[in-house]
Coordinates of C-alpha atoms and ligand atoms in Angstrom, one line a residue:
X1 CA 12.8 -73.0 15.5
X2 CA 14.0 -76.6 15.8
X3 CA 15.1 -77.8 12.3
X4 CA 16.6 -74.8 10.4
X5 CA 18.0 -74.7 6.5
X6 CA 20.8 -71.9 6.2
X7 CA 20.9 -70.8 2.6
X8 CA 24.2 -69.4 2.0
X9 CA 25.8 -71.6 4.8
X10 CA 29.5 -70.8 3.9
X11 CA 29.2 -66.7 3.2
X12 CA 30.2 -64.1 5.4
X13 CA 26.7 -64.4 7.5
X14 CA 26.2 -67.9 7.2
X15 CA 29.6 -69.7 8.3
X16 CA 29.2 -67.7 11.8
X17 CA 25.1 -68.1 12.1
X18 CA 25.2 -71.4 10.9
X19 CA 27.9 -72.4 13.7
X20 CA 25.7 -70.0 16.6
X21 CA 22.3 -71.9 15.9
X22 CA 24.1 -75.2 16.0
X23 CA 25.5 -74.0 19.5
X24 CA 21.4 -73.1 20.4
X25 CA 19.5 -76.0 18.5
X26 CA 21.9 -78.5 18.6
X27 CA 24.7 -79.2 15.5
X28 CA 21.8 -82.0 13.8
X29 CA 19.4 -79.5 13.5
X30 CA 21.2 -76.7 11.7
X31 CA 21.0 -77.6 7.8
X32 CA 24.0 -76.0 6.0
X33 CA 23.1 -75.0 2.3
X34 CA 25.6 -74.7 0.0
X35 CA 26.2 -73.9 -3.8
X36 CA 28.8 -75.9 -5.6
X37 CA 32.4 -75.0 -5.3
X38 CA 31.9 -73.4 -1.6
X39 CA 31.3 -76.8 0.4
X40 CA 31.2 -76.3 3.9
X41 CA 35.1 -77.4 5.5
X42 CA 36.6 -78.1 8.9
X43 CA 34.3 -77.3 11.9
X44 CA 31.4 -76.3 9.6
X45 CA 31.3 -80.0 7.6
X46 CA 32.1 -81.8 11.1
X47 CA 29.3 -79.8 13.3
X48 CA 26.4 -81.4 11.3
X49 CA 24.6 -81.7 8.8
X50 CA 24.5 -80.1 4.8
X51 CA 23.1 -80.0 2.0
X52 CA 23.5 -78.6 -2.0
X53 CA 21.1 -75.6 -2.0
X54 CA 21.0 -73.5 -5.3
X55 CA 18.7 -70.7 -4.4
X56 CA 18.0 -70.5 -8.0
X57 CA 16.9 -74.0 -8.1
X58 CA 13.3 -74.1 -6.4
X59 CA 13.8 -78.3 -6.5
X60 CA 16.7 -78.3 -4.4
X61 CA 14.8 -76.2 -2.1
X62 CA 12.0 -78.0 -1.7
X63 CA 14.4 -81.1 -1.5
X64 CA 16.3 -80.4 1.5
X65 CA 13.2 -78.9 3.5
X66 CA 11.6 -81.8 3.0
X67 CA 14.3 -84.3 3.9
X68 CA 15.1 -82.6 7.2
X69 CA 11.6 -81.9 8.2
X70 CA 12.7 -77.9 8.1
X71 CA 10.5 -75.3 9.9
X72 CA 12.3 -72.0 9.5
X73 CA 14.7 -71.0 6.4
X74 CA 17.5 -68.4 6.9
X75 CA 17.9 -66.7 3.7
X76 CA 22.0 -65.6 3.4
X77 CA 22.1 -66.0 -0.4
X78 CA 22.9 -62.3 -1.7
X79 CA 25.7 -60.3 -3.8
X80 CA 26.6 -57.8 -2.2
X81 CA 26.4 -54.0 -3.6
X82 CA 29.3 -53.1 -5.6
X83 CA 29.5 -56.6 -7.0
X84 CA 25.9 -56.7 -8.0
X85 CA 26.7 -53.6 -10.0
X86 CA 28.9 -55.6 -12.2
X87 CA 26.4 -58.6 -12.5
X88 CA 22.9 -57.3 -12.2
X89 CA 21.0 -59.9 -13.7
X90 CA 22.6 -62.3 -11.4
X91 CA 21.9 -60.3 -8.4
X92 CA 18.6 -60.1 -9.8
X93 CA 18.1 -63.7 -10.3
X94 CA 19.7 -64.3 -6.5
X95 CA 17.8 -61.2 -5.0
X96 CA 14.4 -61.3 -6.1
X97 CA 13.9 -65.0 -8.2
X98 CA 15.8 -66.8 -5.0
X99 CA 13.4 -64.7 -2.3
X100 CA 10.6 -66.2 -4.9
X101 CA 12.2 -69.5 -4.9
X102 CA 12.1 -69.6 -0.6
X103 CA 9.3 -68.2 -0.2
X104 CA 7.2 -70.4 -2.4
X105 CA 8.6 -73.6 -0.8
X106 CA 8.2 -71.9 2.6
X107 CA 4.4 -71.2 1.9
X108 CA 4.1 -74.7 0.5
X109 CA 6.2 -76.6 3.3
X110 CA 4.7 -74.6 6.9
X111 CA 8.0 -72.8 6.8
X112 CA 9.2 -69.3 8.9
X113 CA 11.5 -67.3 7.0
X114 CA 14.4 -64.8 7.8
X115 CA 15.9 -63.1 4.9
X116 CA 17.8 -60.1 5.8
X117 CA 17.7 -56.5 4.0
X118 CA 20.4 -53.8 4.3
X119 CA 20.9 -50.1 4.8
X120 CA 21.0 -50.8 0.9
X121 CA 17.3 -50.7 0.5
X122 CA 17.3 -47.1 1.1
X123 CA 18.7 -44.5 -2.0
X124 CA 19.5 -40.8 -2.4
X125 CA 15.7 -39.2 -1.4
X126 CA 15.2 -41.3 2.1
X127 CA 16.1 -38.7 4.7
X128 CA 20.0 -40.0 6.2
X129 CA 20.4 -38.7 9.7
X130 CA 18.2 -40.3 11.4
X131 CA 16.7 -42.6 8.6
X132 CA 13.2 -43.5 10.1
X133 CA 12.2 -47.0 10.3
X134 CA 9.1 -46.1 7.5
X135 CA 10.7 -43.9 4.7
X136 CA 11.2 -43.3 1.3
X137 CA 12.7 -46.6 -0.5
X138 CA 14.1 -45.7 -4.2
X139 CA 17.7 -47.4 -4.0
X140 CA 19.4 -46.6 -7.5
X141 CA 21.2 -49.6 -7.3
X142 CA 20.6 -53.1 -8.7
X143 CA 21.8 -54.5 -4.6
X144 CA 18.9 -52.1 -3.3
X145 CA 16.2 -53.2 -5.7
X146 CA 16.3 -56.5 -4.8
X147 CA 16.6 -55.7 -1.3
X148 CA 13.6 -53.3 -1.2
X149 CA 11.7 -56.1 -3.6
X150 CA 12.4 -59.0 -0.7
X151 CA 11.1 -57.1 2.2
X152 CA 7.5 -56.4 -0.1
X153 CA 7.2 -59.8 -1.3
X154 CA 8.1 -60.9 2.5
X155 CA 5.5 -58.9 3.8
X156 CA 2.9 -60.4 1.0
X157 CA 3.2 -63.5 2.0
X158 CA 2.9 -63.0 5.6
X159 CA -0.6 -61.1 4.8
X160 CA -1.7 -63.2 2.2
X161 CA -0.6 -66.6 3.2
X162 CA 0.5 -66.3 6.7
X163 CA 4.3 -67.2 6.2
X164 CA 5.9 -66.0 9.2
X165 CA 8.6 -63.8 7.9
X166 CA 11.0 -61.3 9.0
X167 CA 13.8 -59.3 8.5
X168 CA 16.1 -56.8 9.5
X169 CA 17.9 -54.0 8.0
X170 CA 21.6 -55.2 8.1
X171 CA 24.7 -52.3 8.7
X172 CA 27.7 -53.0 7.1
X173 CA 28.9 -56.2 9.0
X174 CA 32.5 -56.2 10.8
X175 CA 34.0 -59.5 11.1
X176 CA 37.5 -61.7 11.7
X177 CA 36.1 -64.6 10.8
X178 CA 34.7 -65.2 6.4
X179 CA 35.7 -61.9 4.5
X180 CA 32.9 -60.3 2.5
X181 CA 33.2 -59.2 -1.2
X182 CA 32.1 -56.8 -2.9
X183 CA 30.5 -54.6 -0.9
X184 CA 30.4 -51.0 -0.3
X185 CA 31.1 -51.5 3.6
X186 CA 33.5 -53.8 3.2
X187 CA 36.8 -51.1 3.8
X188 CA 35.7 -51.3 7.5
X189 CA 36.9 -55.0 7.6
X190 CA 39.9 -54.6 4.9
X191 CA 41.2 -51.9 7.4
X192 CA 41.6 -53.8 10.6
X193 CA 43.5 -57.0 8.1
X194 CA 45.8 -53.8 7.0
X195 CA 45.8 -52.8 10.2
X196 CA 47.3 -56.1 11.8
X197 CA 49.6 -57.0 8.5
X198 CA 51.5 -54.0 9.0
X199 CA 49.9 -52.5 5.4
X200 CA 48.8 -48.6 4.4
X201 CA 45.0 -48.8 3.6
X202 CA 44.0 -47.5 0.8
X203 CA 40.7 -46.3 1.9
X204 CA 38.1 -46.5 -1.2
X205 CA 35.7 -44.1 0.8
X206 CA 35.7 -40.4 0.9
X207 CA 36.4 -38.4 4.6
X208 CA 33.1 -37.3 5.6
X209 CA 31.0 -40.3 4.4
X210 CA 29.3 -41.9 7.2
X211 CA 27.7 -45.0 7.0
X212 CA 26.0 -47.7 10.1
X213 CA 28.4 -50.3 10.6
X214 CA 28.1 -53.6 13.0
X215 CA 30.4 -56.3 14.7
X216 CA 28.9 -59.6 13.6
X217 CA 28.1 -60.9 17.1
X218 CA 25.5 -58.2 17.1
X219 CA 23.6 -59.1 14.0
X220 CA 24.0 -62.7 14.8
X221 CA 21.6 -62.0 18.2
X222 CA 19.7 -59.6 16.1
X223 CA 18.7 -62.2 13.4
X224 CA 17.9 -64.9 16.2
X225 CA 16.3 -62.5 18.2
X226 CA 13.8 -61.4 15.6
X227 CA 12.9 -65.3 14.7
X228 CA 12.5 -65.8 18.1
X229 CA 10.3 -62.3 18.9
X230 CA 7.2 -62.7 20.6
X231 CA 4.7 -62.3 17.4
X232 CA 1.9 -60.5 19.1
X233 CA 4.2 -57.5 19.9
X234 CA 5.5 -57.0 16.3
X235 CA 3.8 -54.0 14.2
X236 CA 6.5 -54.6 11.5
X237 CA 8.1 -57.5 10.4
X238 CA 9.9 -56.9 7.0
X239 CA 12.1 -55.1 7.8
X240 CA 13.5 -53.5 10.9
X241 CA 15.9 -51.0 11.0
X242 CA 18.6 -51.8 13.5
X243 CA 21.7 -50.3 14.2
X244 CA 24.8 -49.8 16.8
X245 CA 27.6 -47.2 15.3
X246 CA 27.8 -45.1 12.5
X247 CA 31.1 -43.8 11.6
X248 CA 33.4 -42.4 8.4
X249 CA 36.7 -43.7 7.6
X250 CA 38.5 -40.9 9.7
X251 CA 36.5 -42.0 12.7
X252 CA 37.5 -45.6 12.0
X253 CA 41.0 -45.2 11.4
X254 CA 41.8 -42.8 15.0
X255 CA 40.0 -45.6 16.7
X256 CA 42.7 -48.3 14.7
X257 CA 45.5 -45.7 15.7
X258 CA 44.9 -45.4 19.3
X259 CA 46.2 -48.9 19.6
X260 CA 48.4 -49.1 16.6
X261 CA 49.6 -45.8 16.6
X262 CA 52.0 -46.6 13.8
X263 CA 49.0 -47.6 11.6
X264 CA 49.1 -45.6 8.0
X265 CA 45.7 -44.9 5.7
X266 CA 45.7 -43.0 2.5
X267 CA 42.7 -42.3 0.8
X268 CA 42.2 -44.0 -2.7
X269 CA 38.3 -43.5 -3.7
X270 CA 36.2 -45.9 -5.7
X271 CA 34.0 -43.9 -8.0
X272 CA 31.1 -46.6 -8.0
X273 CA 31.7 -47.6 -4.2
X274 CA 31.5 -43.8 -3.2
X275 CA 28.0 -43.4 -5.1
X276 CA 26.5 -45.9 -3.8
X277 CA 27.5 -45.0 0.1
X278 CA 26.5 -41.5 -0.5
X279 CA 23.2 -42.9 -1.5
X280 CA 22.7 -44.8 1.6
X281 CA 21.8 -43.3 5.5
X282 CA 24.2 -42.1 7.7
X283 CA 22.8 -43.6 10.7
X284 CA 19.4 -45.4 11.2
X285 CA 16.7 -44.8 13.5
X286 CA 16.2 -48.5 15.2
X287 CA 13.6 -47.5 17.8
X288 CA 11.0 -49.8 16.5
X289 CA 13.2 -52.7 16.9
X290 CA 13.9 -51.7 20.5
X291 CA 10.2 -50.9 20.8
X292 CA 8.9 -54.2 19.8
X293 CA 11.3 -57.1 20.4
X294 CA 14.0 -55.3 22.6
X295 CA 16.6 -55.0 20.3
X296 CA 19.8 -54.0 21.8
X297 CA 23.6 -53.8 20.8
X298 CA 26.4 -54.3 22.8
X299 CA 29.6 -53.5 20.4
X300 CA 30.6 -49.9 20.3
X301 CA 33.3 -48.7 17.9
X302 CA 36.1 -49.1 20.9
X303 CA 34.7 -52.5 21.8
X304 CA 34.4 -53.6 18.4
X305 CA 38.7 -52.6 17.4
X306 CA 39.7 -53.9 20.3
X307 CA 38.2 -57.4 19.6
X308 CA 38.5 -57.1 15.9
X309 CA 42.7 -56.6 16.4
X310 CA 43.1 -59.0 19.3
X311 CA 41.2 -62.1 17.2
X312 CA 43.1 -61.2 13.7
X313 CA 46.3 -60.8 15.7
X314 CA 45.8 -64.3 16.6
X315 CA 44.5 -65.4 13.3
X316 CA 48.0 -63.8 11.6
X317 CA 50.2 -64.9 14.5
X318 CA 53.1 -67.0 13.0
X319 CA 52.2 -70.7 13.8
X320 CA 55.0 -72.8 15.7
X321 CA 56.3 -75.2 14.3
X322 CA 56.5 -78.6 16.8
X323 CA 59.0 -81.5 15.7
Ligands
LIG401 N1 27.5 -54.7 3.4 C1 26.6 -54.5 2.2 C2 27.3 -53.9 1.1 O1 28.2 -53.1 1.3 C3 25.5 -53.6 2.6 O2 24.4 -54.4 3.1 O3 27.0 -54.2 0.0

């Protein structure tokens, strides 16, 4: 990798990736792709360069690739679950036209591609405890289609045309930094915001559901590390499970409570959020990824809380006022 396009710069992925590859590859070579009305800001605009990437728009694509001499594109455009739901012909057009879109100009341009999947891909028949790294793949939902349809046309093109692509199957993602929306996994981050603001949560998902879950610094390595595998030793490519810590909102919330013992959660379910994480795996088998490019996590749960609270007690500290 030396020039990279982010698509998706300024999502919950992208505004922490795009700022980690500029710390590896140097803040010139980093291209930050962004739709219109999420312009990159502050440290993201200053660190280097960007660019107005539609995913839908294969011209814009092609544009920017070719104007910074791009070698690898990191695919972060997406809608996440619960949302897609509620737009499914956008999510479709995102999901499966944008994956099109990339890797077209990717095939046409000499381009490696990373676009990630989720423990979405996976539905109600795909055994959930352990979910194997080859399984059944029938999501029900419009989030998992497109997820399921990336990693297939991924893997085409590496066989056919000899993009280099590949993927991994993304947890739910735990992060201080750009909130998601929309997802199924998100409670695990609106928890630790309650947490810290002195809120009860409201927990959307029932006891008992458990679902993989992991701190963004982990699947920031993970998505480097994969782009950066040796190819020779990899037997998959799109996509590998990976995992670090699979929990239910109980779980969760004891962990919260051992350092904010005060700390109140009530449980409020989502009808459509609660189908869809009793559709997807309780915990996912990631021994090929550890087999085949050494995949490793280093956030457990504890770790995890204990960063999560510290950096958001920071981030809601009141600011001081100098005159
Ligand atoms: N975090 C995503 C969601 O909940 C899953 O990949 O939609």
């Amino acid at each position: 990798m030396k020039n990279i396009l982010i698509i998706g710069a300024t999502g919950q992925i992208g505004s922490e990736l795009t700022m980690k590859l500029r710390g590896i590859y140097g803040g010139g070579n980093v291209v930050a792709g962004y739709i219109k009305g999420t312009e990159p800001k502050g440290e993201l605009a200053e660190s280097g360069p960007s660019a107005l990437v539609d995913i839908t728009d294969p011209v814009q694509i092609a544009d920017a690739v070719k104007k910074h001499n791009i070698d690898t594109i990191y695919n972060l455009a997406a809608l996440l679950s619960a949302v897609a739901e509620a737009r499914p012909q956008l999510a479709f057009k995102i999901g499966v036209g944008g994956v099109y879109n990339v890797l077209e100009v990717a095939r046409e341009n000499g381009c490696a591609v990373f676009t990630p999947s989720s423990i979405g891909s996976f539905g109600e028949e795909t055994p959930h405890n352990p979910t194997p790294q080859d399984t059944i793949q029938r999501p029900k939902t419009i989030y998992g289609v497109t997820k399921v349809t990336g990693e297939l046309l991924s893997d085409y093109y590496a066989r056919r045309f000899g993009v280099d692509t590949r993927s991994v199957r993304f947890p739910g993602l735990i992060s201080y930094v750009t909130p998601p929306g929309g997802g199924t996994t998100d409670y695990a981050v609106d928890i630790y915001y309650a947490a810290v603001q002195g809120r009860t949560f409201k927990c959307p998902i029932k006891a008992g559901t458990f679902m993989d879950m992991m701190y963004m610094p982990d699947a920031l390595r993970a998505a480097i590390e994969i782009m950066e595998a040796d190819p020779s030793r990899l037997k998959h490519r799109n996509s590998f499970n990976i995992a670090s810590m699979s929990f239910d909102p109980e779980i969760i919330y004891n962990k919260i409570k051992e350092y904010k013992p005060e700390f109140v959660m009530e449980y409020e379910p989502d009808p459509l959020r609660q189908a869809i994480a009793d559709s997807w795996p309780d915990r996912l088998d990631d021994s090929c990824a550890r087999a085949e490019w050494d995949w490793k996590p280093e956030y457990d749960l504890d770790a995890m809380t204990r960063d999560m609270l510290e950096k958001l007690e920071l981030k809601f500290a009141p600011k001081l006022e100098l005159h």
